[in-house]
XYZ file of C-alpha atoms in Angstrom:
698
model
C -7.301 -41.825 18.235
C -5.480 -44.880 16.804
C -3.412 -46.092 19.757
C -1.965 -48.956 17.732
C -0.537 -46.506 15.207
C 0.953 -44.424 18.023
C 2.458 -47.523 19.612
C 3.874 -48.686 16.282
C 5.363 -45.227 15.686
C 6.975 -45.263 19.146
C 8.443 -48.691 18.469
C 9.875 -47.499 15.154
C 11.610 -44.618 16.947
C 13.056 -47.011 19.515
C 14.311 -49.301 16.737
C 15.912 -46.356 14.913
C 17.708 -45.251 18.084
C 18.925 -48.786 18.735
C 20.236 -49.079 15.166
C 21.969 -45.692 15.489
C 23.752 -46.768 18.683
C 24.828 -50.043 17.059
C 26.108 -48.031 14.093
C 28.203 -45.891 16.451
C 29.813 -48.993 17.911
C 30.550 -50.345 14.407
C 32.263 -47.042 13.497
C 34.988 -47.778 16.056
C 36.123 -50.832 14.090
C 35.114 -50.380 10.428
C 37.085 -47.948 8.201
C 34.997 -45.159 6.690
C 35.660 -43.487 3.322
C 36.337 -39.742 3.367
C 33.002 -38.706 1.723
C 31.015 -40.661 4.326
C 33.117 -39.085 7.068
C 32.280 -35.616 5.685
C 28.552 -36.361 5.948
C 28.878 -37.693 9.488
C 30.970 -34.698 10.587
C 28.338 -32.333 9.181
C 25.662 -34.308 11.056
C 27.691 -34.036 14.269
C 28.001 -30.250 13.954
C 24.289 -29.974 13.134
C 23.363 -32.076 16.152
C 25.491 -29.926 18.459
C 23.909 -26.678 17.230
C 20.423 -28.196 17.424
C 20.943 -29.259 21.047
C 22.282 -25.812 22.013
C 19.337 -23.977 20.439
C 16.852 -26.422 21.965
C 18.297 -25.780 25.425
C 18.086 -22.019 24.911
C 14.398 -22.155 24.000
C 13.089 -24.656 26.576
C 11.450 -22.961 29.558
C 12.278 -25.561 32.205
C 15.064 -28.089 32.543
C 12.487 -30.887 32.898
C 11.293 -30.221 29.338
C 14.534 -31.821 28.111
C 14.901 -34.829 30.424
C 16.404 -36.897 27.603
C 19.503 -34.647 27.603
C 21.727 -36.958 29.736
C 21.063 -39.903 27.419
C 21.548 -37.678 24.365
C 24.802 -36.434 25.883
C 26.113 -39.992 26.112
C 25.110 -40.747 22.508
C 26.689 -37.565 21.099
C 29.879 -38.134 23.097
C 30.133 -41.657 21.706
C 29.444 -40.273 18.213
C 32.297 -37.765 18.476
C 34.726 -40.373 19.756
C 33.768 -42.718 16.909
C 34.402 -39.904 14.412
C 37.775 -39.218 16.049
C 38.759 -42.870 15.687
C 37.619 -42.964 12.046
C 39.411 -39.716 11.156
C 42.586 -40.816 12.977
C 42.647 -44.006 10.901
C 42.369 -42.011 7.645
C 44.943 -39.414 8.724
C 47.563 -42.021 9.597
C 46.827 -44.274 6.595
C 46.443 -41.711 3.791
C 47.669 -38.411 5.243
C 51.011 -38.633 3.420
C 49.315 -38.253 0.035
C 46.971 -35.286 0.580
C 45.579 -33.064 3.327
C 42.086 -34.119 2.217
C 42.726 -37.710 3.284
C 40.182 -37.433 6.141
C 37.653 -35.442 4.136
C 37.266 -31.919 2.835
C 35.645 -30.577 6.019
C 38.686 -31.454 8.135
C 41.004 -29.998 5.460
C 38.987 -26.767 5.254
C 38.908 -26.259 9.025
C 42.628 -26.996 9.264
C 43.577 -24.479 6.548
C 41.335 -21.768 8.022
C 42.734 -22.044 11.534
C 46.348 -22.563 10.405
C 46.380 -19.566 8.075
C 49.590 -20.790 6.440
C 51.494 -20.954 9.739
C 51.166 -24.204 11.669
C 52.707 -22.667 14.841
C 50.020 -19.962 15.051
C 47.376 -22.521 14.198
C 48.579 -24.851 16.934
C 48.518 -22.019 19.504
C 44.949 -21.021 18.588
C 43.842 -24.632 18.667
C 45.432 -25.077 22.115
C 43.581 -21.992 23.397
C 40.273 -23.447 22.184
C 41.033 -26.740 23.929
C 41.852 -24.982 27.217
C 38.702 -22.832 27.045
C 36.502 -25.878 26.613
C 38.338 -28.150 29.040
C 39.211 -25.824 31.926
C 36.427 -23.221 31.815
C 33.223 -24.501 30.231
C 33.456 -28.249 30.861
C 34.674 -27.907 34.441
C 32.140 -25.178 35.231
C 29.146 -27.027 33.815
C 30.226 -30.182 35.639
C 30.421 -28.283 38.939
C 26.970 -26.762 38.354
C 25.533 -30.224 37.698
C 27.184 -31.630 40.823
C 25.887 -28.860 43.109
C 22.416 -28.928 41.540
C 22.164 -32.698 42.060
C 23.281 -32.454 45.682
C 20.898 -29.666 46.638
C 18.039 -31.259 44.696
C 18.449 -34.452 46.706
C 18.869 -32.512 49.982
C 15.665 -30.536 49.387
C 13.614 -33.598 48.353
C 12.078 -34.301 51.811
C 11.176 -30.634 52.267
C 9.467 -30.444 48.898
C 7.542 -33.636 49.636
C 6.332 -32.196 52.934
C 5.358 -28.954 51.189
C 3.210 -30.932 48.741
C 1.567 -32.786 51.629
C 0.986 -29.490 53.462
C -0.674 -27.912 50.414
C -2.812 -31.029 49.991
C -3.872 -30.996 53.638
C -4.591 -27.262 53.439
C -6.863 -27.814 50.446
C -4.761 -25.659 48.120
C -4.368 -28.579 45.695
C -6.316 -31.766 45.059
C -5.081 -35.355 44.961
C -4.431 -35.329 41.210
C -2.384 -32.133 41.454
C -0.413 -33.574 44.366
C 0.263 -36.748 42.380
C 1.426 -34.623 39.420
C 3.760 -32.593 41.645
C 5.229 -35.736 43.175
C 5.808 -37.136 39.694
C 7.546 -33.908 38.619
C 9.632 -34.041 41.793
C 10.742 -37.588 40.968
C 11.605 -36.516 37.423
C 13.577 -33.528 38.716
C 15.557 -35.676 41.150
C 16.312 -38.285 38.501
C 17.233 -35.649 35.917
C 19.737 -33.739 38.051
C 21.232 -36.984 39.337
C 21.684 -38.164 35.751
C 23.156 -34.780 34.756
C 25.724 -35.074 37.539
C 26.932 -38.331 36.008
C 26.540 -37.169 32.412
C 28.795 -34.171 33.039
C 31.637 -36.655 33.518
C 31.102 -37.736 29.889
C 31.749 -34.169 28.738
C 34.948 -33.892 30.753
C 36.143 -37.318 29.650
C 35.396 -36.443 26.026
C 37.573 -33.328 26.295
C 40.455 -35.336 27.748
C 40.103 -38.020 25.078
C 40.097 -35.385 22.330
C 43.298 -33.872 23.715
C 45.021 -37.267 23.759
C 43.811 -38.127 20.242
C 45.179 -34.800 18.969
C 48.608 -35.584 20.413
C 48.506 -39.085 18.892
C 47.681 -37.702 15.449
C 50.545 -35.202 15.542
C 53.251 -37.466 16.978
C 52.447 -40.639 15.096
C 51.573 -38.707 11.934
C 55.077 -37.272 11.825
C 56.534 -40.723 12.578
C 54.503 -42.365 9.800
C 55.317 -39.576 7.317
C 59.056 -39.554 7.949
C 59.759 -43.233 8.524
C 57.292 -44.951 6.193
C 56.870 -42.404 3.407
C 60.300 -40.670 3.407
C 58.868 -37.184 4.022
C 60.917 -34.358 5.489
C 60.114 -33.504 9.107
C 58.911 -29.984 8.202
C 56.712 -31.254 5.387
C 55.276 -34.039 7.564
C 54.656 -31.656 10.466
C 52.910 -29.086 8.238
C 50.681 -31.677 6.532
C 49.733 -33.642 9.621
C 49.271 -30.449 11.663
C 46.688 -29.219 9.137
C 44.718 -32.454 9.304
C 45.083 -32.849 13.083
C 43.974 -29.300 13.844
C 41.091 -29.652 11.390
C 40.098 -32.955 12.978
C 40.263 -31.428 16.434
C 38.161 -28.437 15.395
C 35.366 -30.456 13.818
C 35.212 -32.443 17.058
C 35.542 -29.469 19.403
C 32.887 -27.264 17.794
C 30.006 -29.649 18.642
C 31.725 -30.545 21.922
C 31.881 -26.844 22.810
C 28.229 -26.242 21.912
C 27.053 -29.268 23.910
C 29.223 -28.262 26.898
C 27.603 -24.817 26.835
C 24.169 -26.425 26.456
C 24.865 -28.710 29.429
C 25.768 -25.789 31.682
C 22.813 -23.681 30.513
C 20.314 -26.517 30.998
C 21.399 -27.221 34.572
C 21.560 -23.481 35.313
C 17.904 -23.192 34.223
C 16.786 -24.717 37.551
C 14.082 -22.455 39.017
C 13.263 -20.598 35.773
C 10.070 -20.953 33.744
C 11.009 -19.102 30.543
C 13.528 -19.285 27.725
C 17.114 -18.201 28.384
C 16.836 -14.942 26.426
C 13.567 -13.959 28.088
C 14.884 -14.632 31.591
C 18.171 -12.750 31.104
C 16.670 -9.689 29.408
C 13.709 -9.431 31.794
C 15.896 -9.684 34.878
C 18.403 -7.143 33.552
C 15.507 -4.822 32.718
C 14.453 -5.032 36.371
C 17.619 -3.065 37.258
C 17.580 -0.035 34.907
C 19.814 1.978 37.234
C 22.586 -0.586 36.780
C 22.367 -0.065 33.005
C 22.489 3.732 33.367
C 25.477 3.610 35.735
C 27.270 1.231 33.351
C 26.683 3.699 30.509
C 28.266 6.480 32.559
C 31.292 4.320 33.409
C 31.818 3.521 29.714
C 31.860 7.249 28.897
C 34.412 7.806 31.686
C 36.649 4.998 30.359
C 36.547 6.512 26.854
C 38.014 9.758 28.241
C 41.133 8.048 29.582
C 44.332 8.921 27.659
C 44.907 6.702 24.636
C 41.466 5.089 24.693
C 39.511 4.972 21.399
C 36.350 7.037 21.840
C 34.001 5.547 19.226
C 33.707 1.925 20.521
C 33.054 3.002 24.114
C 30.597 5.750 23.140
C 28.750 3.298 20.894
C 28.367 0.823 23.762
C 27.520 3.608 26.230
C 24.738 4.840 23.950
C 23.268 1.362 23.503
C 23.384 0.527 27.227
C 22.082 3.977 28.213
C 19.141 3.723 25.797
C 18.263 0.275 27.152
C 18.417 1.589 30.722
C 16.218 4.599 29.899
C 13.525 2.454 28.280
C 13.677 -0.048 31.163
C 13.319 2.754 33.737
C 10.391 4.221 31.822
C 8.638 0.838 31.706
C 9.293 0.223 35.400
C 7.758 3.558 36.392
C 4.704 2.830 34.241
C 4.202 -0.550 35.929
C 4.547 1.017 39.393
C 2.031 3.716 38.472
C -0.486 1.153 37.238
C -0.040 -0.888 40.413
C -0.641 2.127 42.662
C -3.739 3.058 40.663
C -5.116 -0.465 41.103
C -4.450 -0.351 44.845
C -6.252 2.995 45.189
C -9.221 1.671 43.202
C -9.424 -1.514 45.280
C -9.243 0.439 48.541
C -12.004 2.787 47.398
C -14.189 -0.155 46.405
C -13.643 -1.832 49.782
C -14.526 1.347 51.659
C -17.663 1.798 49.568
C -18.753 -1.784 50.148
C -17.985 -1.741 53.872
C -21.028 -1.654 56.097
C -21.202 -0.849 59.808
C -21.071 -4.000 61.906
C -24.365 -5.223 63.286
C -24.316 -6.364 66.880
C -25.578 -9.930 67.225
C -28.214 -10.742 69.840
C -27.045 -12.397 73.051
C -29.153 -15.458 72.257
C -26.712 -16.342 69.494
C -24.115 -17.074 72.183
C -26.168 -20.099 73.225
C -25.690 -21.714 69.829
C -23.372 -24.754 69.787
C -20.808 -24.512 67.001
C -19.889 -27.792 65.378
C -16.496 -26.364 64.372
C -15.009 -23.185 65.774
C -11.623 -21.539 65.406
C -10.651 -18.926 67.982
C -7.769 -16.536 67.251
C -5.761 -14.243 69.463
C -5.756 -10.602 68.389
C -2.237 -10.962 66.985
C -3.534 -13.474 64.416
C -6.547 -11.494 63.210
C -4.535 -10.322 60.203
C -4.804 -13.893 58.897
C -8.499 -13.294 58.124
C -8.121 -9.649 57.055
C -8.059 -9.769 53.252
C -7.008 -6.109 53.056
C -3.743 -7.127 54.763
C -3.219 -10.172 52.585
C -4.934 -12.615 54.938
C -6.066 -15.764 53.161
C -7.026 -18.055 56.035
C -10.747 -17.895 55.217
C -10.188 -18.890 51.592
C -7.850 -21.702 52.622
C -10.458 -23.117 55.005
C -13.059 -23.001 52.223
C -10.647 -24.823 49.919
C -10.011 -27.395 52.658
C -13.743 -28.073 53.047
C -14.041 -28.566 49.284
C -11.082 -30.933 49.242
C -12.405 -32.962 52.174
C -15.791 -33.196 50.451
C -14.129 -34.616 47.338
C -11.951 -37.012 49.319
C -14.388 -38.197 51.987
C -17.820 -37.923 50.426
C -19.578 -35.457 52.699
C -19.320 -31.744 53.356
C -18.040 -30.936 56.821
C -19.905 -28.175 58.666
C -18.821 -24.574 58.275
C -16.012 -23.351 60.498
C -16.891 -20.375 62.639
C -13.924 -18.033 63.089
C -13.947 -15.557 65.953
C -11.499 -13.556 68.005
C -10.886 -14.240 71.672
C -9.282 -11.429 73.646
C -8.602 -13.796 76.529
C -6.057 -15.655 74.423
C -2.454 -14.553 74.065
C -1.811 -12.580 70.840
C -0.350 -15.569 68.969
C -2.583 -18.312 70.378
C -5.353 -20.160 68.566
C -7.785 -22.874 69.660
C -9.877 -25.348 67.662
C -13.189 -26.525 69.110
C -15.458 -29.380 68.038
C -18.940 -29.137 69.540
C -17.699 -26.681 72.185
C -14.917 -29.044 73.268
C -11.334 -27.976 72.717
C -9.723 -30.402 70.272
C -6.396 -28.653 69.768
C -4.516 -25.403 69.636
C -1.130 -23.808 69.419
C 0.984 -20.695 69.696
C 2.243 -18.837 66.633
C 4.535 -15.872 66.090
C 2.611 -13.189 64.156
C 4.468 -12.015 61.076
C 7.005 -14.850 61.168
C 7.416 -18.124 59.279
C 7.731 -21.670 60.586
C 10.732 -23.631 59.257
C 10.740 -27.409 59.761
C 13.629 -29.783 59.122
C 12.172 -32.872 57.394
C 15.505 -34.703 57.677
C 15.310 -34.873 61.461
C 18.339 -32.693 62.163
C 20.528 -33.350 59.120
C 19.887 -29.924 57.577
C 22.341 -27.091 58.373
C 21.408 -24.917 61.330
C 19.707 -21.600 60.583
C 19.000 -18.553 62.704
C 15.688 -18.590 64.513
C 13.873 -19.427 67.720
C 13.274 -23.083 68.523
C 9.672 -24.240 68.838
C 7.428 -27.272 68.334
C 5.178 -27.535 65.285
C 1.642 -27.783 66.770
C 0.085 -30.350 64.404
C 2.560 -33.236 64.466
C 4.819 -32.143 67.330
C 7.909 -31.826 65.138
C 10.868 -29.605 66.110
C 10.867 -26.350 64.168
C 12.148 -22.772 64.186
C 10.519 -19.381 63.842
C 12.307 -17.306 61.204
C 11.826 -13.910 59.588
C 10.476 -13.572 56.073
C 13.871 -12.479 54.725
C 15.302 -15.860 55.789
C 12.809 -17.892 53.717
C 15.073 -18.462 50.695
C 18.066 -19.397 52.835
C 15.996 -21.874 54.847
C 14.498 -23.478 51.739
C 17.951 -23.640 50.154
C 19.175 -25.577 53.205
C 16.360 -28.116 52.889
C 13.824 -26.727 55.369
C 10.073 -26.751 54.758
C 8.843 -23.192 55.303
C 5.157 -22.392 55.904
C 3.294 -19.295 57.026
C 0.922 -19.048 59.982
C -2.192 -19.569 57.850
C -0.849 -22.885 56.568
C 0.001 -23.997 60.108
C -3.555 -23.304 61.301
C -5.188 -24.936 58.265
C -3.003 -28.045 58.516
C -3.811 -28.390 62.221
C -7.528 -27.878 61.568
C -7.490 -30.448 58.749
C -5.861 -33.142 60.880
C -8.269 -32.529 63.763
C -11.243 -32.715 61.403
C -9.960 -35.979 59.899
C -9.566 -37.428 63.397
C -13.129 -36.346 64.284
C -14.980 -37.332 61.118
C -17.138 -39.881 62.910
C -18.357 -37.255 65.397
C -19.106 -34.777 62.616
C -21.397 -37.197 60.770
C -24.511 -36.463 62.817
C -28.047 -37.576 62.022
C -28.777 -34.230 60.380
C -25.683 -34.579 58.184
C -26.814 -38.084 57.240
C -30.231 -36.729 56.267
C -28.512 -34.147 54.046
C -26.529 -36.899 52.338
C -29.655 -38.967 51.724
C -31.595 -35.952 50.442
C -28.810 -35.135 47.966
C -28.619 -38.784 46.897
C -32.375 -38.966 46.421
C -32.078 -36.659 43.413
C -30.095 -39.268 41.454
C -30.899 -42.542 43.264
C -34.401 -41.924 44.580
C -35.622 -45.425 43.839
C -32.680 -46.970 45.685
C -33.325 -44.808 48.763
C -37.034 -45.608 48.834
C -36.338 -49.322 48.529
C -33.617 -49.623 51.174
C -34.043 -46.801 53.723
C -35.456 -47.338 56.294
C -37.159 -50.655 55.477
C -34.014 -52.741 54.959
C -31.299 -50.444 56.278
C -32.275 -48.276 59.224
C -30.787 -44.818 59.601
C -29.070 -45.612 62.938
C -27.350 -48.647 61.400
C -26.358 -46.689 58.312
C -25.003 -43.853 60.442
C -22.909 -46.184 62.611
C -21.448 -47.999 59.593
C -20.566 -44.714 57.893
C -18.985 -43.468 61.113
C -16.901 -46.644 61.333
C -15.664 -46.052 57.789
C -14.872 -42.386 58.411
C -13.076 -43.254 61.636
C -10.478 -44.973 59.436
C -10.599 -42.145 56.872
C -12.405 -44.242 54.266
C -14.381 -42.185 51.765
C -18.176 -42.618 51.812
C -18.571 -40.921 48.462
C -19.899 -44.152 46.943
C -22.969 -44.083 49.188
C -25.134 -46.066 46.709
C -22.600 -48.905 46.731
C -22.474 -48.838 50.543
C -26.271 -49.051 50.754
C -26.371 -51.982 48.346
C -23.674 -53.782 50.329
C -25.630 -53.328 53.569
C -28.844 -54.529 51.936
C -27.109 -57.836 51.158
C -26.622 -58.803 54.821
C -29.296 -56.998 56.865
C -31.492 -57.730 58.749
C -29.825 -61.139 59.199
C -26.593 -59.557 60.478
C -26.825 -57.157 63.416
C -23.199 -56.719 64.476
C -21.995 -53.293 63.360
C -18.355 -54.405 63.105
C -19.248 -57.288 60.791
C -21.502 -55.000 58.756
C -18.636 -52.551 58.352
C -16.230 -55.324 57.344
C -18.692 -56.540 54.714
C -19.018 -53.038 53.269
C -15.230 -52.650 53.204
C -14.868 -55.875 51.233
C -17.414 -54.609 48.699
C -15.513 -51.345 48.140
C -12.122 -53.057 47.929
C -11.223 -51.278 44.698
C -11.710 -47.893 46.357
C -9.775 -48.914 49.473
C -6.870 -50.156 47.382
C -6.816 -47.052 45.184
C -6.447 -44.828 48.269
C -3.073 -46.398 49.042
C -1.519 -46.833 45.594
C 1.837 -45.058 45.414
C 3.235 -42.986 42.582
C 4.711 -46.148 41.021
C 1.296 -47.863 40.921
C 2.187 -50.280 43.731
C 0.690 -50.668 47.220
C 3.412 -50.921 49.877
C 2.450 -53.532 52.465
C 3.607 -54.484 55.953
C 2.287 -58.018 56.427
C 1.111 -59.461 59.715
C 3.181 -62.571 60.372
C 1.541 -66.019 60.690
C 2.559 -66.104 64.360
C 0.625 -62.932 65.163
C -2.263 -64.095 62.976
C -2.527 -67.237 65.123
C -2.253 -65.138 68.272
C -5.181 -62.989 67.174
C -7.254 -66.021 66.163
C -6.639 -67.663 69.548
C -7.527 -64.453 71.422
C -10.819 -63.663 69.658
C -13.785 -64.957 71.633
C -17.505 -65.071 70.814
C -19.894 -63.644 73.406
C -23.182 -64.874 71.922
C -24.588 -68.134 70.639
C -24.549 -67.080 66.980
C -20.874 -66.095 67.161
C -21.489 -62.606 65.815
C -20.468 -60.682 68.933
C -16.705 -60.978 69.314
C -14.126 -59.589 71.700
C -10.343 -59.635 71.853
C -9.027 -61.364 74.976
C -5.280 -60.984 74.396
C -2.913 -60.794 77.353
C -1.725 -57.238 78.202
C 1.963 -58.119 77.795
C 1.305 -59.503 74.328
C -0.646 -56.384 73.411
C 2.290 -54.220 74.480
C 4.677 -56.425 72.522
C 2.472 -56.148 69.423
C 2.215 -52.367 69.723
C 5.969 -51.963 70.232
C 6.866 -54.226 67.294
C 4.339 -52.585 64.989
C 5.418 -49.074 65.946
C 9.117 -49.855 65.377
C 8.382 -51.448 61.995
C 6.313 -48.553 60.688
C 8.716 -45.939 62.064
C 11.501 -47.480 59.971
C 9.274 -47.408 56.900
C 8.270 -43.779 57.514
C 11.923 -42.782 57.850
C 12.654 -44.402 54.481
C 9.928 -42.327 52.811
C 7.235 -45.034 52.558
C 3.648 -45.018 53.848
C 2.692 -48.700 53.808
C -0.514 -50.345 54.965
C -0.827 -53.170 57.490
C -2.213 -56.280 55.779
C -4.017 -58.863 57.923
C -6.612 -61.589 57.648
C -10.294 -60.513 57.556
C -10.921 -61.851 61.067
C -7.946 -60.086 62.680
C -8.303 -56.761 60.835
C -10.793 -54.880 63.077
C -8.956 -55.912 66.243
C -5.517 -55.027 64.852
C -6.869 -51.629 63.874
C -8.377 -51.175 67.339
C -5.003 -51.828 68.984
C -2.891 -49.460 66.862
C -5.533 -46.729 66.594
C -3.930 -44.554 69.267
C -0.233 -45.163 68.572
C -0.456 -45.201 64.741
C -3.667 -43.329 63.861
C -2.687 -42.643 60.243
C -1.763 -46.248 59.391
C -4.395 -47.995 57.298
C -5.191 -51.604 58.199
C -6.598 -53.703 55.353
C -7.469 -57.363 55.091
C -6.795 -59.638 52.134
C -10.495 -59.421 51.254
C -10.203 -55.635 50.899
C -7.401 -55.716 48.320
C -8.467 -55.362 44.703
C -7.570 -58.456 42.622
C -5.747 -56.267 40.096
C -3.665 -54.440 42.694
C 0.126 -54.713 42.636
C 1.495 -55.352 46.119
C 5.032 -54.947 47.438
C 5.770 -56.373 50.877
C 8.321 -54.085 52.530
C 8.312 -55.619 56.017
C 6.610 -58.140 58.290
C 5.346 -57.642 61.836
């Protein structure tokens, strides 16, 4: 692929657009001959029809994100044509009705029909239709769509994060969804402003029409000695024609603007969506057919038009009803076949020996009997598949496969309770409402109140409400993030696993990692493990990395980094810091935002000095270090850091804390409990090519 050719082609398009915009500005001041004006008017009408048809065939509004900019250009184009035609009408309109071109003359004669009063009335009706109905309606749609898009932005962002944590999507898919969300927000915000162009264009066209009529008659009677009737007839023809050639593309683009904004939530063309949704209600078509027949029987009503429409609507309803029954029959047949297959494949349960109860589960999820439907696939339960997807996602993100999760029922629990155990120790749990949905307000109370029972979301402790399934759309419309019970459990399990990664990396798991690596890097393993890097040291370093949610997927690079400093260096903290500096590119990439920039909260020089003064060596070599900071200063540091990051979280950012290499491990140790999800990086761990943006200072 020749990227230079593509780049050159893109630049040519940008240059052409720039020249076109400059040409529009020139049109406001330079007189145009009538033949040139005819060509430009034809181009304007063509552009309006092309935009309308494009909007009708796009499946999603985001497929036409250039529409607001195009709307501004076309509006400017029409106004420039109005100025050019007004100049010709007032300068040369006394001599012929073709003074502003044959297209304007033709449109004026067609609409006037030999009677300028009737023509003026029809033209006024067209103006009112466009200005009051279509333009105002499309502008209101754009305004409401922009407002609700912005209101629902936090909820959609949390939904993406929930799907990512549940393993339903990977990091690339989440990044794509966030990018689409940004495009959607920007598009509807731009459409809200662009709709004002349409309304302003309609007002300007109305004023220009009045100017052409009034001043045309004045010019004709006072400067060219024409009779008032003759001047009115001639200038009315040209003015109405000029207004029509401007209002036809304006009308089509106004309709296109309303249709494009109204496409929000659809994934098909306009015709497909309308016909498919009407076909979903065949009874409405049949009832409408009957009503048309009844109307035709009223005294004085013509029978043929109503019977023709009744026949067409009735035939459409009959075919739609026939298709709907066929689909329902096929669905029932599939359900019967699936149920028969499940019954045939079902085997009687085998009782496990009592000795199996002595086994220690690394990960176990216990469910109350009210939540057992979450793992029953015949009832739509998908918890098991979600947990499998979560394990796959964690393996991709963190570099090792977490142990299998054992799921079992516990009749001693309440029906809606669940508990999560790590190595037979309870790590978390919660209470759910079977059959209900959890609605969370990501705005912190700004969303409108909805019906439901107040509760606390078990994973992050956020206020939430239990709602019925029929309230889902209303809650989402009001900006709430709505999740089912399976998603709540999976999200909670994922966060607990991430907090316990160091405990899950046992010696046996390390051996599995080394055995898998031996297939591709056997020589490296034989050379380094255990002669240069012992397994206990390697395990501790990997646990230190996982404790801060750093991926160990690049295990060969980690081994090579350790081989550089052992056996001379024995301190595990210093070993870990050395490894982190060697994988700086990976560490930086984990925290790059959607705009390609790493948001940073910098540790101030004052706190840097405080850390340096408080770090003390406990051995002669200076490798064993401890933090001897006063308790009141520690509390002050924790309070300041927490306040700073809370403000950043509320503004939608997830920055890192940037410190010096010496202070980094101790700063992380202090904020580990209060801000467990905040990453602490040193300057040595930032990739040289990374783009940083300092958003605050501690």
